[in-house]
mmCIF file of C-alpha atoms and ligand atoms in Angstrom:
data_model
loop_
_atom_site.group_PDB
_atom_site.id
_atom_site.type_symbol
_atom_site.label_atom_id
_atom_site.label_comp_id
_atom_site.label_asym_id
_atom_site.label_seq_id
_atom_site.Cartn_x
_atom_site.Cartn_y
_atom_site.Cartn_z
ATOM 1 C CA UNK A 960 104.797 86.386 71.998
ATOM 2 C CA UNK A 961 103.182 83.185 73.570
ATOM 3 C CA UNK A 962 100.147 81.064 71.476
ATOM 4 C CA UNK A 963 98.526 77.875 72.458
ATOM 5 C CA UNK A 964 98.846 74.865 70.460
ATOM 6 C CA UNK A 965 96.643 72.890 69.557
ATOM 7 C CA UNK A 966 98.145 69.853 71.513
ATOM 8 C CA UNK A 967 97.667 72.290 74.814
ATOM 9 C CA UNK A 968 101.465 73.092 74.717
ATOM 10 C CA UNK A 969 102.316 76.945 74.631
ATOM 11 C CA UNK A 970 105.372 78.652 72.870
ATOM 12 C CA UNK A 971 106.648 81.128 74.620
ATOM 13 C CA UNK A 972 109.910 83.317 73.604
ATOM 14 C CA UNK A 973 113.236 82.887 75.727
ATOM 15 C CA UNK A 974 114.085 86.311 76.338
ATOM 16 C CA UNK A 975 111.001 88.538 78.457
ATOM 17 C CA UNK A 976 111.223 91.192 76.084
ATOM 18 C CA UNK A 977 109.574 89.302 73.322
ATOM 19 C CA UNK A 978 106.909 87.831 75.670
ATOM 20 C CA UNK A 979 103.523 90.154 76.673
ATOM 21 C CA UNK A 980 103.295 90.080 80.354
ATOM 22 C CA UNK A 981 99.619 91.228 81.143
ATOM 23 C CA UNK A 982 99.013 92.176 84.775
ATOM 24 C CA UNK A 983 96.369 88.844 85.367
ATOM 25 C CA UNK A 984 98.616 86.362 86.825
ATOM 26 C CA UNK A 985 97.366 83.311 85.932
ATOM 27 C CA UNK A 986 99.376 81.161 87.790
ATOM 28 C CA UNK A 987 100.183 82.924 91.119
ATOM 29 C CA UNK A 988 100.626 79.671 93.523
ATOM 30 C CA UNK A 989 103.607 78.705 91.375
ATOM 31 C CA UNK A 990 105.268 81.850 90.520
ATOM 32 C CA UNK A 991 104.891 82.650 94.578
ATOM 33 C CA UNK A 992 106.523 79.309 95.053
ATOM 34 C CA UNK A 993 108.990 80.122 92.723
ATOM 35 C CA UNK A 994 109.980 83.382 93.595
ATOM 36 C CA UNK A 995 110.557 82.692 97.411
ATOM 37 C CA UNK A 996 113.148 79.808 96.048
ATOM 38 C CA UNK A 997 114.942 82.808 94.369
ATOM 39 C CA UNK A 998 114.779 85.130 97.204
ATOM 40 C CA UNK A 999 116.095 82.405 99.247
ATOM 41 C CA UNK A 1000 119.154 82.088 96.888
ATOM 42 C CA UNK A 1001 119.397 86.227 96.770
ATOM 43 C CA UNK A 1002 119.686 85.969 100.352
ATOM 44 C CA UNK A 1003 122.579 83.608 100.141
ATOM 45 C CA UNK A 1004 124.221 85.313 97.419
ATOM 46 C CA UNK A 1005 123.493 82.608 94.706
ATOM 47 C CA UNK A 1006 122.627 85.268 91.834
ATOM 48 C CA UNK A 1007 122.737 82.868 89.264
ATOM 49 C CA UNK A 1008 120.373 80.556 90.598
ATOM 50 C CA UNK A 1009 118.309 83.436 92.017
ATOM 51 C CA UNK A 1010 117.922 84.844 87.998
ATOM 52 C CA UNK A 1011 117.249 81.012 86.868
ATOM 53 C CA UNK A 1012 114.080 80.893 89.662
ATOM 54 C CA UNK A 1013 113.406 84.251 88.617
ATOM 55 C CA UNK A 1014 113.105 83.609 85.596
ATOM 56 C CA UNK A 1015 110.866 80.540 85.708
ATOM 57 C CA UNK A 1016 108.768 82.714 87.542
ATOM 58 C CA UNK A 1017 108.377 85.166 84.450
ATOM 59 C CA UNK A 1018 108.117 82.534 82.266
ATOM 60 C CA UNK A 1019 104.961 81.475 83.985
ATOM 61 C CA UNK A 1020 103.687 84.798 83.900
ATOM 62 C CA UNK A 1021 103.442 84.969 80.279
ATOM 63 C CA UNK A 1022 100.992 82.098 80.040
ATOM 64 C CA UNK A 1023 97.410 82.607 79.471
ATOM 65 C CA UNK A 1024 95.802 79.924 81.685
ATOM 66 C CA UNK A 1025 96.602 78.226 84.589
ATOM 67 C CA UNK A 1026 98.664 75.404 84.331
ATOM 68 C CA UNK A 1027 96.891 71.863 85.480
ATOM 69 C CA UNK A 1028 99.777 69.563 84.499
ATOM 70 C CA UNK A 1029 103.531 69.394 84.598
ATOM 71 C CA UNK A 1030 103.471 67.538 81.176
ATOM 72 C CA UNK A 1031 101.869 71.060 79.794
ATOM 73 C CA UNK A 1032 105.425 72.877 80.451
ATOM 74 C CA UNK A 1033 107.387 71.045 78.538
ATOM 75 C CA UNK A 1034 107.818 73.263 75.450
ATOM 76 C CA UNK A 1035 108.495 75.996 77.759
ATOM 77 C CA UNK A 1036 112.059 77.796 78.035
ATOM 78 C CA UNK A 1037 113.699 78.821 81.138
ATOM 79 C CA UNK A 1038 112.502 76.071 83.448
ATOM 80 C CA UNK A 1039 114.796 73.588 84.653
ATOM 81 C CA UNK A 1040 114.854 70.739 86.735
ATOM 82 C CA UNK A 1041 114.685 72.101 90.114
ATOM 83 C CA UNK A 1042 111.896 74.852 89.402
ATOM 84 C CA UNK A 1043 110.001 71.693 87.425
ATOM 85 C CA UNK A 1044 110.128 69.660 90.695
ATOM 86 C CA UNK A 1045 108.970 72.325 92.902
ATOM 87 C CA UNK A 1046 106.071 73.163 90.341
ATOM 88 C CA UNK A 1047 104.710 69.665 90.070
ATOM 89 C CA UNK A 1048 104.526 69.251 94.062
ATOM 90 C CA UNK A 1049 102.554 72.400 93.695
ATOM 91 C CA UNK A 1050 100.015 71.127 91.307
ATOM 92 C CA UNK A 1051 100.226 67.497 93.028
ATOM 93 C CA UNK A 1052 99.731 68.663 97.104
ATOM 94 C CA UNK A 1053 98.958 72.624 96.502
ATOM 95 C CA UNK A 1054 102.311 73.490 98.424
ATOM 96 C CA UNK A 1055 106.078 72.377 98.236
ATOM 97 C CA UNK A 1056 107.568 71.201 100.846
ATOM 98 C CA UNK A 1057 110.737 72.576 100.416
ATOM 99 C CA UNK A 1058 109.412 76.258 99.835
ATOM 100 C CA UNK A 1059 107.337 75.500 103.327
ATOM 101 C CA UNK A 1060 110.886 74.967 104.768
ATOM 102 C CA UNK A 1061 112.274 78.036 103.596
ATOM 103 C CA UNK A 1062 109.539 80.540 104.328
ATOM 104 C CA UNK A 1063 109.593 78.767 107.740
ATOM 105 C CA UNK A 1064 113.303 79.124 108.405
ATOM 106 C CA UNK A 1065 114.867 81.435 110.910
ATOM 107 C CA UNK A 1066 117.140 82.865 108.641
ATOM 108 C CA UNK A 1067 114.878 83.802 105.545
ATOM 109 C CA UNK A 1068 112.389 85.339 108.437
ATOM 110 C CA UNK A 1069 115.381 87.494 109.397
ATOM 111 C CA UNK A 1070 116.573 88.387 106.094
ATOM 112 C CA UNK A 1071 113.188 89.056 104.498
ATOM 113 C CA UNK A 1072 112.229 91.319 108.016
ATOM 114 C CA UNK A 1073 115.768 93.321 107.606
ATOM 115 C CA UNK A 1074 116.182 93.787 103.741
ATOM 116 C CA UNK A 1075 112.223 95.173 104.216
ATOM 117 C CA UNK A 1076 114.047 98.404 106.011
ATOM 118 C CA UNK A 1077 114.615 101.190 103.304
ATOM 119 C CA UNK A 1078 118.780 101.433 102.998
ATOM 120 C CA UNK A 1079 119.031 97.723 104.167
ATOM 121 C CA UNK A 1080 120.579 95.369 101.286
ATOM 122 C CA UNK A 1081 121.383 91.389 101.999
ATOM 123 C CA UNK A 1082 124.922 92.186 102.845
ATOM 124 C CA UNK A 1083 124.133 94.377 105.921
ATOM 125 C CA UNK A 1084 120.815 91.894 106.653
ATOM 126 C CA UNK A 1085 123.638 88.867 106.226
ATOM 127 C CA UNK A 1086 125.628 90.898 108.715
ATOM 128 C CA UNK A 1087 123.293 91.527 111.426
ATOM 129 C CA UNK A 1088 121.801 88.150 111.163
ATOM 130 C CA UNK A 1089 124.977 85.907 111.679
ATOM 131 C CA UNK A 1090 125.438 88.409 115.081
ATOM 132 C CA UNK A 1091 122.286 86.912 116.227
ATOM 133 C CA UNK A 1092 119.835 89.740 115.402
ATOM 134 C CA UNK A 1093 116.405 88.772 114.900
ATOM 135 C CA UNK A 1094 114.116 91.394 115.559
ATOM 136 C CA UNK A 1095 113.932 94.800 114.304
ATOM 137 C CA UNK A 1096 114.154 95.989 118.537
ATOM 138 C CA UNK A 1097 117.255 94.420 118.480
ATOM 139 C CA UNK A 1098 118.087 97.195 115.403
ATOM 140 C CA UNK A 1099 116.895 99.603 117.266
ATOM 141 C CA UNK A 1100 118.948 99.381 120.510
ATOM 142 C CA UNK A 1101 121.875 100.197 118.358
ATOM 143 C CA UNK A 1102 121.219 103.315 116.611
ATOM 144 C CA UNK A 1103 124.632 104.597 115.924
ATOM 145 C CA UNK A 1104 125.297 101.566 113.703
ATOM 146 C CA UNK A 1105 123.061 102.682 111.307
ATOM 147 C CA UNK A 1106 123.091 104.844 108.530
ATOM 148 C CA UNK A 1107 120.727 107.529 108.226
ATOM 149 C CA UNK A 1108 118.684 106.139 105.571
ATOM 150 C CA UNK A 1109 118.453 102.884 107.720
ATOM 151 C CA UNK A 1110 117.207 104.560 111.113
ATOM 152 C CA UNK A 1111 114.753 106.579 108.860
ATOM 153 C CA UNK A 1112 113.679 103.281 107.371
ATOM 154 C CA UNK A 1113 113.229 101.663 110.566
ATOM 155 C CA UNK A 1114 110.966 104.489 112.242
ATOM 156 C CA UNK A 1115 109.036 104.439 109.434
ATOM 157 C CA UNK A 1116 109.243 100.405 108.919
ATOM 158 C CA UNK A 1117 105.101 99.721 108.714
ATOM 159 C CA UNK A 1118 104.725 102.462 106.402
ATOM 160 C CA UNK A 1119 106.884 101.820 104.036
ATOM 161 C CA UNK A 1120 105.921 98.151 104.282
ATOM 162 C CA UNK A 1121 102.318 99.153 103.404
ATOM 163 C CA UNK A 1122 101.214 98.963 99.619
ATOM 164 C CA UNK A 1123 101.041 102.629 97.998
ATOM 165 C CA UNK A 1124 97.673 103.058 96.036
ATOM 166 C CA UNK A 1125 97.841 104.139 92.777
ATOM 167 C CA UNK A 1126 95.920 107.579 94.082
ATOM 168 C CA UNK A 1127 98.775 108.333 96.451
ATOM 169 C CA UNK A 1128 100.956 107.844 94.003
ATOM 170 C CA UNK A 1129 99.420 109.963 91.493
ATOM 171 C CA UNK A 1130 98.955 112.905 94.344
ATOM 172 C CA UNK A 1131 102.694 112.536 95.110
ATOM 173 C CA UNK A 1132 103.327 112.985 91.226
ATOM 174 C CA UNK A 1133 100.967 116.322 91.231
ATOM 175 C CA UNK A 1134 103.279 117.437 94.327
ATOM 176 C CA UNK A 1135 106.266 117.069 92.705
ATOM 177 C CA UNK A 1136 104.718 118.379 89.244
ATOM 178 C CA UNK A 1137 104.209 121.754 91.027
ATOM 179 C CA UNK A 1138 107.592 121.867 92.980
ATOM 180 C CA UNK A 1139 109.108 120.791 89.564
ATOM 181 C CA UNK A 1140 107.193 123.726 87.608
ATOM 182 C CA UNK A 1141 108.157 126.294 90.200
ATOM 183 C CA UNK A 1142 111.760 125.603 89.627
ATOM 184 C CA UNK A 1143 111.690 125.361 86.032
ATOM 185 C CA UNK A 1144 108.624 125.981 83.695
ATOM 186 C CA UNK A 1145 107.768 123.496 80.768
ATOM 187 C CA UNK A 1146 109.277 120.396 83.142
ATOM 188 C CA UNK A 1147 107.864 117.258 83.028
ATOM 189 C CA UNK A 1148 107.045 114.564 85.639
ATOM 190 C CA UNK A 1149 106.160 111.065 84.740
ATOM 191 C CA UNK A 1150 104.927 108.322 86.841
ATOM 192 C CA UNK A 1151 107.230 105.290 85.879
ATOM 193 C CA UNK A 1152 108.059 101.859 87.385
ATOM 194 C CA UNK A 1153 105.164 99.446 88.505
ATOM 195 C CA UNK A 1154 102.505 101.891 88.123
ATOM 196 C CA UNK A 1155 102.974 102.650 84.676
ATOM 197 C CA UNK A 1156 102.978 98.999 84.025
ATOM 198 C CA UNK A 1157 99.351 99.499 85.350
ATOM 199 C CA UNK A 1158 99.667 97.872 88.939
ATOM 200 C CA UNK A 1159 97.261 99.185 91.486
ATOM 201 C CA UNK A 1160 100.165 99.681 94.121
ATOM 202 C CA UNK A 1161 103.260 99.512 94.556
ATOM 203 C CA UNK A 1162 106.291 99.630 97.212
ATOM 204 C CA UNK A 1163 107.688 103.387 96.178
ATOM 205 C CA UNK A 1164 106.543 105.657 93.519
ATOM 206 C CA UNK A 1165 109.023 105.963 90.703
ATOM 207 C CA UNK A 1166 109.148 109.463 89.045
ATOM 208 C CA UNK A 1167 111.059 110.811 86.271
ATOM 209 C CA UNK A 1168 111.731 114.624 85.436
ATOM 210 C CA UNK A 1169 113.037 115.963 82.477
ATOM 211 C CA UNK A 1170 112.897 119.385 80.213
ATOM 212 C CA UNK A 1171 112.462 119.639 76.535
ATOM 213 C CA UNK A 1172 114.940 121.705 76.006
ATOM 214 C CA UNK A 1173 118.484 119.937 76.612
ATOM 215 C CA UNK A 1174 120.569 121.360 79.721
ATOM 216 C CA UNK A 1175 117.572 123.082 81.593
ATOM 217 C CA UNK A 1176 117.414 120.145 83.608
ATOM 218 C CA UNK A 1177 120.984 120.303 85.179
ATOM 219 C CA UNK A 1178 120.705 121.324 88.802
ATOM 220 C CA UNK A 1179 117.031 121.169 89.059
ATOM 221 C CA UNK A 1180 116.367 118.224 91.460
ATOM 222 C CA UNK A 1181 118.844 119.885 94.228
ATOM 223 C CA UNK A 1182 116.113 122.977 93.424
ATOM 224 C CA UNK A 1183 113.087 121.147 93.131
ATOM 225 C CA UNK A 1184 114.229 119.037 96.547
ATOM 226 C CA UNK A 1185 114.768 122.254 98.441
ATOM 227 C CA UNK A 1186 110.947 123.432 97.220
ATOM 228 C CA UNK A 1187 109.743 120.227 98.512
ATOM 229 C CA UNK A 1188 111.965 120.122 101.810
ATOM 230 C CA UNK A 1189 110.524 123.855 102.630
ATOM 231 C CA UNK A 1190 106.978 122.833 102.373
ATOM 232 C CA UNK A 1191 107.140 120.125 104.652
ATOM 233 C CA UNK A 1192 106.704 117.541 102.311
ATOM 234 C CA UNK A 1193 110.315 115.506 103.111
ATOM 235 C CA UNK A 1194 110.412 113.277 105.674
ATOM 236 C CA UNK A 1195 114.058 112.054 103.942
ATOM 237 C CA UNK A 1196 116.209 112.734 101.000
ATOM 238 C CA UNK A 1197 119.508 112.242 99.639
ATOM 239 C CA UNK A 1198 120.870 112.643 96.666
ATOM 240 C CA UNK A 1199 122.887 110.688 94.593
ATOM 241 C CA UNK A 1200 124.792 110.558 91.318
ATOM 242 C CA UNK A 1201 122.786 107.782 89.362
ATOM 243 C CA UNK A 1202 124.281 104.418 90.913
ATOM 244 C CA UNK A 1203 122.281 102.422 87.857
ATOM 245 C CA UNK A 1204 125.567 100.566 86.959
ATOM 246 C CA UNK A 1205 125.889 98.600 90.415
ATOM 247 C CA UNK A 1206 122.755 97.409 90.246
ATOM 248 C CA UNK A 1207 123.183 95.280 86.889
ATOM 249 C CA UNK A 1208 124.922 92.215 86.140
ATOM 250 C CA UNK A 1209 128.734 92.071 85.002
ATOM 251 C CA UNK A 1210 127.875 90.367 81.531
ATOM 252 C CA UNK A 1211 125.837 92.974 80.793
ATOM 253 C CA UNK A 1212 127.354 96.973 81.739
ATOM 254 C CA UNK A 1213 129.079 98.798 79.510
ATOM 255 C CA UNK A 1214 131.826 99.996 82.255
ATOM 256 C CA UNK A 1215 134.094 101.526 79.993
ATOM 257 C CA UNK A 1216 131.143 103.901 78.896
ATOM 258 C CA UNK A 1217 129.470 103.949 82.036
ATOM 259 C CA UNK A 1218 131.225 107.228 83.634
ATOM 260 C CA UNK A 1219 130.529 109.476 80.576
ATOM 261 C CA UNK A 1220 127.142 108.089 80.378
ATOM 262 C CA UNK A 1221 126.380 108.461 83.534
ATOM 263 C CA UNK A 1222 124.728 111.958 83.920
ATOM 264 C CA UNK A 1223 121.606 111.907 85.591
ATOM 265 C CA UNK A 1224 121.029 112.302 89.232
ATOM 266 C CA UNK A 1225 118.273 110.553 91.428
ATOM 267 C CA UNK A 1226 116.794 110.936 95.198
ATOM 268 C CA UNK A 1227 115.629 108.671 97.227
ATOM 269 C CA UNK A 1228 113.269 110.036 99.434
ATOM 270 C CA UNK A 1229 110.477 109.511 101.901
ATOM 271 C CA UNK A 1230 107.636 111.768 101.405
ATOM 272 C CA UNK A 1231 104.859 112.678 103.920
ATOM 273 C CA UNK A 1232 101.533 112.272 102.581
ATOM 274 C CA UNK A 1233 98.548 113.204 104.277
ATOM 275 C CA UNK A 1234 95.210 114.409 104.102
ATOM 276 C CA UNK A 1235 94.507 116.757 106.856
ATOM 277 C CA UNK A 1236 90.603 117.052 107.768
ATOM 278 C CA UNK A 1237 90.811 121.060 106.749
ATOM 279 C CA UNK A 1238 92.575 120.084 103.476
ATOM 280 C CA UNK A 1239 89.714 117.577 102.249
ATOM 281 C CA UNK A 1240 87.016 120.760 102.035
ATOM 282 C CA UNK A 1241 89.607 122.395 99.677
ATOM 283 C CA UNK A 1242 86.894 121.612 96.675
ATOM 284 C CA UNK A 1243 88.683 119.032 94.413
ATOM 285 C CA UNK A 1244 90.948 118.268 96.509
ATOM 286 C CA UNK A 1245 90.178 115.252 98.511
ATOM 287 C CA UNK A 1246 93.473 113.579 97.006
ATOM 288 C CA UNK A 1247 95.807 116.318 97.307
ATOM 289 C CA UNK A 1248 98.222 115.382 99.773
ATOM 290 C CA UNK A 1249 99.369 117.806 102.407
ATOM 291 C CA UNK A 1250 101.969 117.346 105.506
ATOM 292 C CA UNK A 1251 101.203 116.709 109.123
ATOM 293 C CA UNK A 1252 104.282 117.127 111.199
ATOM 294 C CA UNK A 1253 104.178 113.580 113.698
ATOM 295 C CA UNK A 1254 102.639 114.753 116.618
ATOM 296 C CA UNK A 1255 101.571 111.813 118.678
ATOM 297 C CA UNK A 1256 101.631 108.241 118.175
ATOM 298 C CA UNK A 1257 97.897 107.666 118.188
ATOM 299 C CA UNK A 1258 95.810 109.140 115.682
ATOM 300 C CA UNK A 1259 97.268 110.786 112.609
ATOM 301 C CA UNK A 1260 96.124 111.881 109.404
ATOM 302 C CA UNK A 1261 99.435 111.049 107.420
ATOM 303 C CA UNK A 1262 101.736 108.422 106.353
ATOM 304 C CA UNK A 1263 105.032 107.862 104.885
ATOM 305 C CA UNK A 1264 105.754 106.684 101.583
ATOM 306 C CA UNK A 1265 109.244 106.028 99.130
ATOM 307 C CA UNK A 1266 109.698 108.546 96.142
ATOM 308 C CA UNK A 1267 112.412 107.638 94.218
ATOM 309 C CA UNK A 1268 112.851 111.273 91.426
ATOM 310 C CA UNK A 1269 115.116 110.895 88.448
ATOM 311 C CA UNK A 1270 116.036 113.888 86.537
ATOM 312 C CA UNK A 1271 117.566 113.234 82.827
ATOM 313 C CA UNK A 1272 118.195 114.926 79.951
ATOM 314 C CA UNK A 1273 115.943 115.119 77.294
ATOM 315 C CA UNK A 1274 117.756 112.927 74.428
ATOM 316 C CA UNK A 1275 117.898 110.300 77.017
ATOM 317 C CA UNK A 1276 114.160 110.157 78.460
ATOM 318 C CA UNK A 1277 113.286 107.786 76.152
ATOM 319 C CA UNK A 1278 116.098 105.133 77.656
ATOM 320 C CA UNK A 1279 115.458 106.209 81.309
ATOM 321 C CA UNK A 1280 111.590 105.788 80.497
ATOM 322 C CA UNK A 1281 112.449 102.316 79.395
ATOM 323 C CA UNK A 1282 114.896 101.289 81.976
ATOM 324 C CA UNK A 1283 112.634 102.820 84.766
ATOM 325 C CA UNK A 1284 109.173 100.982 83.727
ATOM 326 C CA UNK A 1285 110.627 97.396 84.380
ATOM 327 C CA UNK A 1286 109.761 95.235 85.353
ATOM 328 C CA UNK A 1287 112.964 93.895 86.515
ATOM 329 C CA UNK A 1288 113.197 90.783 84.597
ATOM 330 C CA UNK A 1289 112.107 92.483 81.486
ATOM 331 C CA UNK A 1290 114.669 94.916 81.874
ATOM 332 C CA UNK A 1291 117.414 92.492 82.294
ATOM 333 C CA UNK A 1292 116.079 90.498 79.550
ATOM 334 C CA UNK A 1293 116.220 93.753 76.997
ATOM 335 C CA UNK A 1294 119.968 94.495 78.182
ATOM 336 C CA UNK A 1295 120.939 90.835 77.683
ATOM 337 C CA UNK A 1296 118.740 90.165 74.269
ATOM 338 C CA UNK A 1297 120.430 93.489 72.944
ATOM 339 C CA UNK A 1298 123.563 92.368 73.542
ATOM 340 C CA UNK A 1299 123.945 88.550 72.548
ATOM 341 C CA UNK A 1300 121.437 88.687 69.978
ATOM 342 C CA UNK A 1301 122.103 92.481 68.228
ATOM 343 C CA UNK A 1302 125.533 93.211 69.709
ATOM 344 C CA UNK A 1303 124.118 96.492 71.176
ATOM 345 C CA UNK A 1304 124.768 98.124 75.045
ATOM 346 C CA UNK A 1305 121.740 99.051 76.323
ATOM 347 C CA UNK A 1306 121.209 101.012 79.623
ATOM 348 C CA UNK A 1307 118.765 103.871 80.677
ATOM 349 C CA UNK A 1308 121.107 106.714 78.836
ATOM 350 C CA UNK A 1309 121.610 104.858 75.797
ATOM 351 C CA UNK A 1310 121.886 102.109 72.943
ATOM 352 C CA UNK A 1311 125.447 101.663 71.892
ATOM 353 C CA UNK A 1312 126.338 99.417 68.913
ATOM 354 C CA UNK A 1313 129.049 97.364 69.405
ATOM 355 C CA UNK A 1314 130.311 96.517 65.970
ATOM 356 C CA UNK A 1315 129.614 99.499 64.033
ATOM 357 C CA UNK A 1316 130.665 101.715 67.380
ATOM 358 C CA UNK A 1317 127.914 104.250 67.166
ATOM 359 C CA UNK A 1318 124.973 105.356 69.559
ATOM 360 C CA UNK A 1319 121.639 105.017 68.583
ATOM 361 C CA UNK A 1320 119.681 108.088 69.314
ATOM 362 C CA UNK A 1321 115.883 107.677 69.771
ATOM 363 C CA UNK A 1322 112.631 109.859 70.278
ATOM 364 C CA UNK A 1323 110.490 107.077 72.226
ATOM 365 C CA UNK A 1324 110.615 103.998 73.526
ATOM 366 C CA UNK A 1325 108.843 102.536 70.047
ATOM 367 C CA UNK A 1326 112.458 103.544 68.380
ATOM 368 C CA UNK A 1327 114.178 101.970 70.830
ATOM 369 C CA UNK A 1328 112.178 98.488 70.492
ATOM 370 C CA UNK A 1329 112.647 99.295 66.590
ATOM 371 C CA UNK A 1330 116.308 99.691 66.698
ATOM 372 C CA UNK A 1331 116.889 96.377 68.809
ATOM 373 C CA UNK A 1332 114.589 94.474 66.106
ATOM 374 C CA UNK A 1333 111.957 93.791 68.906
ATOM 375 C CA UNK A 1334 108.279 93.978 68.717
ATOM 376 C CA UNK A 1335 106.875 96.882 70.785
ATOM 377 C CA UNK A 1336 105.709 95.623 74.234
ATOM 378 C CA UNK A 1337 103.153 98.448 75.829
ATOM 379 C CA UNK A 1338 104.214 98.880 79.789
ATOM 380 C CA UNK A 1339 100.709 97.021 80.819
ATOM 381 C CA UNK A 1340 102.045 93.832 79.188
ATOM 382 C CA UNK A 1341 106.005 94.452 80.655
ATOM 383 C CA UNK A 1342 104.660 92.173 83.861
ATOM 384 C CA UNK A 1343 107.283 89.642 83.194
HETATM 385 P P1 DGT B 198 107.100 98.431 92.674
HETATM 386 O O1 DGT B 198 107.524 99.364 93.082
HETATM 387 O O2 DGT B 198 107.377 97.449 93.853
HETATM 388 O O3 DGT B 198 105.498 98.497 92.879
HETATM 389 O O4 DGT B 198 107.952 97.544 91.466
HETATM 390 P P2 DGT B 198 108.779 98.444 90.713
HETATM 391 O O5 DGT B 198 108.457 97.352 89.294
HETATM 392 O O6 DGT B 198 108.355 99.826 90.263
HETATM 393 O O7 DGT B 198 109.955 98.225 91.067
HETATM 394 P P3 DGT B 198 111.207 99.272 91.158
HETATM 395 O O8 DGT B 198 110.761 100.683 91.967
HETATM 396 O O9 DGT B 198 112.441 99.140 92.227
HETATM 397 O O10 DGT B 198 111.990 100.067 90.315
HETATM 398 C C1 DGT B 198 111.150 100.111 89.284
HETATM 399 C C2 DGT B 198 112.118 99.852 87.975
HETATM 400 O O11 DGT B 198 113.168 100.938 87.887
HETATM 401 C C3 DGT B 198 112.635 98.473 88.008
HETATM 402 O O12 DGT B 198 111.915 97.689 87.158
HETATM 403 C C4 DGT B 198 113.569 98.645 87.427
HETATM 404 C C5 DGT B 198 114.514 100.375 87.596
HETATM 405 N N1 DGT B 198 115.220 100.134 88.326
HETATM 406 C C6 DGT B 198 115.257 100.372 89.678
HETATM 407 N N2 DGT B 198 116.633 100.292 90.336
HETATM 408 C C7 DGT B 198 116.684 101.020 89.484
HETATM 409 C C8 DGT B 198 118.314 101.795 89.449
HETATM 410 O O13 DGT B 198 118.891 102.437 90.499
HETATM 411 N N3 DGT B 198 118.686 102.515 88.074
HETATM 412 C C9 DGT B 198 117.366 102.606 87.113
HETATM 413 N N4 DGT B 198 118.055 102.759 85.717
HETATM 414 N N5 DGT B 198 116.821 101.615 86.931
HETATM 415 C C10 DGT B 198 116.218 101.352 87.961
HETATM 416 MG MG1 MG B 199 108.457 101.296 91.970
#
């Protein structure tokens, strides 16, 4: 929670999960600069450095107004010397030479281009860069060296890097809801990720599926995917066992519990979202998507959209909902706070008390915040 003090400095809590970060960002110029530095560090494999810049950016997002002078930042946590120097530069000159140099560098641009391909991480992008590749056409020349996922990512590159609008996300949610209910009546589908935080657009659609009778959800994902595929909605899909743990930094995850808790399934997919001219006439269904097979490149009425589907047992639903709503920094800090301040391990399945050696159940996100002794922060204020 940030409180403006009379002498024009702010009190901002050290953990993102203790602060309210609404969507309007009063310091976009500064946070963009810091996020470029975070991204560049990430591209170089310097995760600690990257996280430090991300945290600095996140703190600025919690401020109730635009920063004018670097002195105003004296009371703020998570701002290192380097971040402050860059902030000062941007405040004085409107831009930072260091950030601009990065943005213009060949390496940063190639890494950015490659990591925006669905299925490509920093390691692969870096390898391609080392091999002298710079453009998407350099990759298209060697399709055999690409995974199925990456091939799909290249084919739909432009669409997948065009922001998904909320109306499209909700339309896809509805299509999935219908398929899910056909396969398992009573099951629910919840839109999570950035859209749940109130963002008007996002890079993908994150959907969480569950059923109030524990166990009923087993095997559901496969059936839903088959159903959607049959209707022609899927351009690409691959089902995975939950891969969450690999995403976390090593000092936080309960690797010993991970496998036993690692129960839910996830599907990475690319949907075909389209409005057939004919469909618009179907009454209220103007936003209702229908699939159109790719015919020619010329004028088309469909676009490819990234959709993540996750199925979770009902008892784990609040943890999954909290874990998939983000933002990433908010999630990281929730886990870090749980471990460091409460001696608890939090993940998208459960909360475990390390000293009492007990699992803590929760029927809602609010209960999880309560277990952690944190003030409840609604999704719209988790844009850390
Ligand atoms: P976007 O899609 O660019 O608008 O932004 P978000 O915030 O929706 O980010 P996204 O879609 O990458 O991920 C949604 C949230 O889900 C994110 O805040 C953290 C969480 N998340 C991402 N990947 C994983 C994962 O593999 N496992 C779990 N449990 N959570 C994940
Ligand atoms: Mg998302």
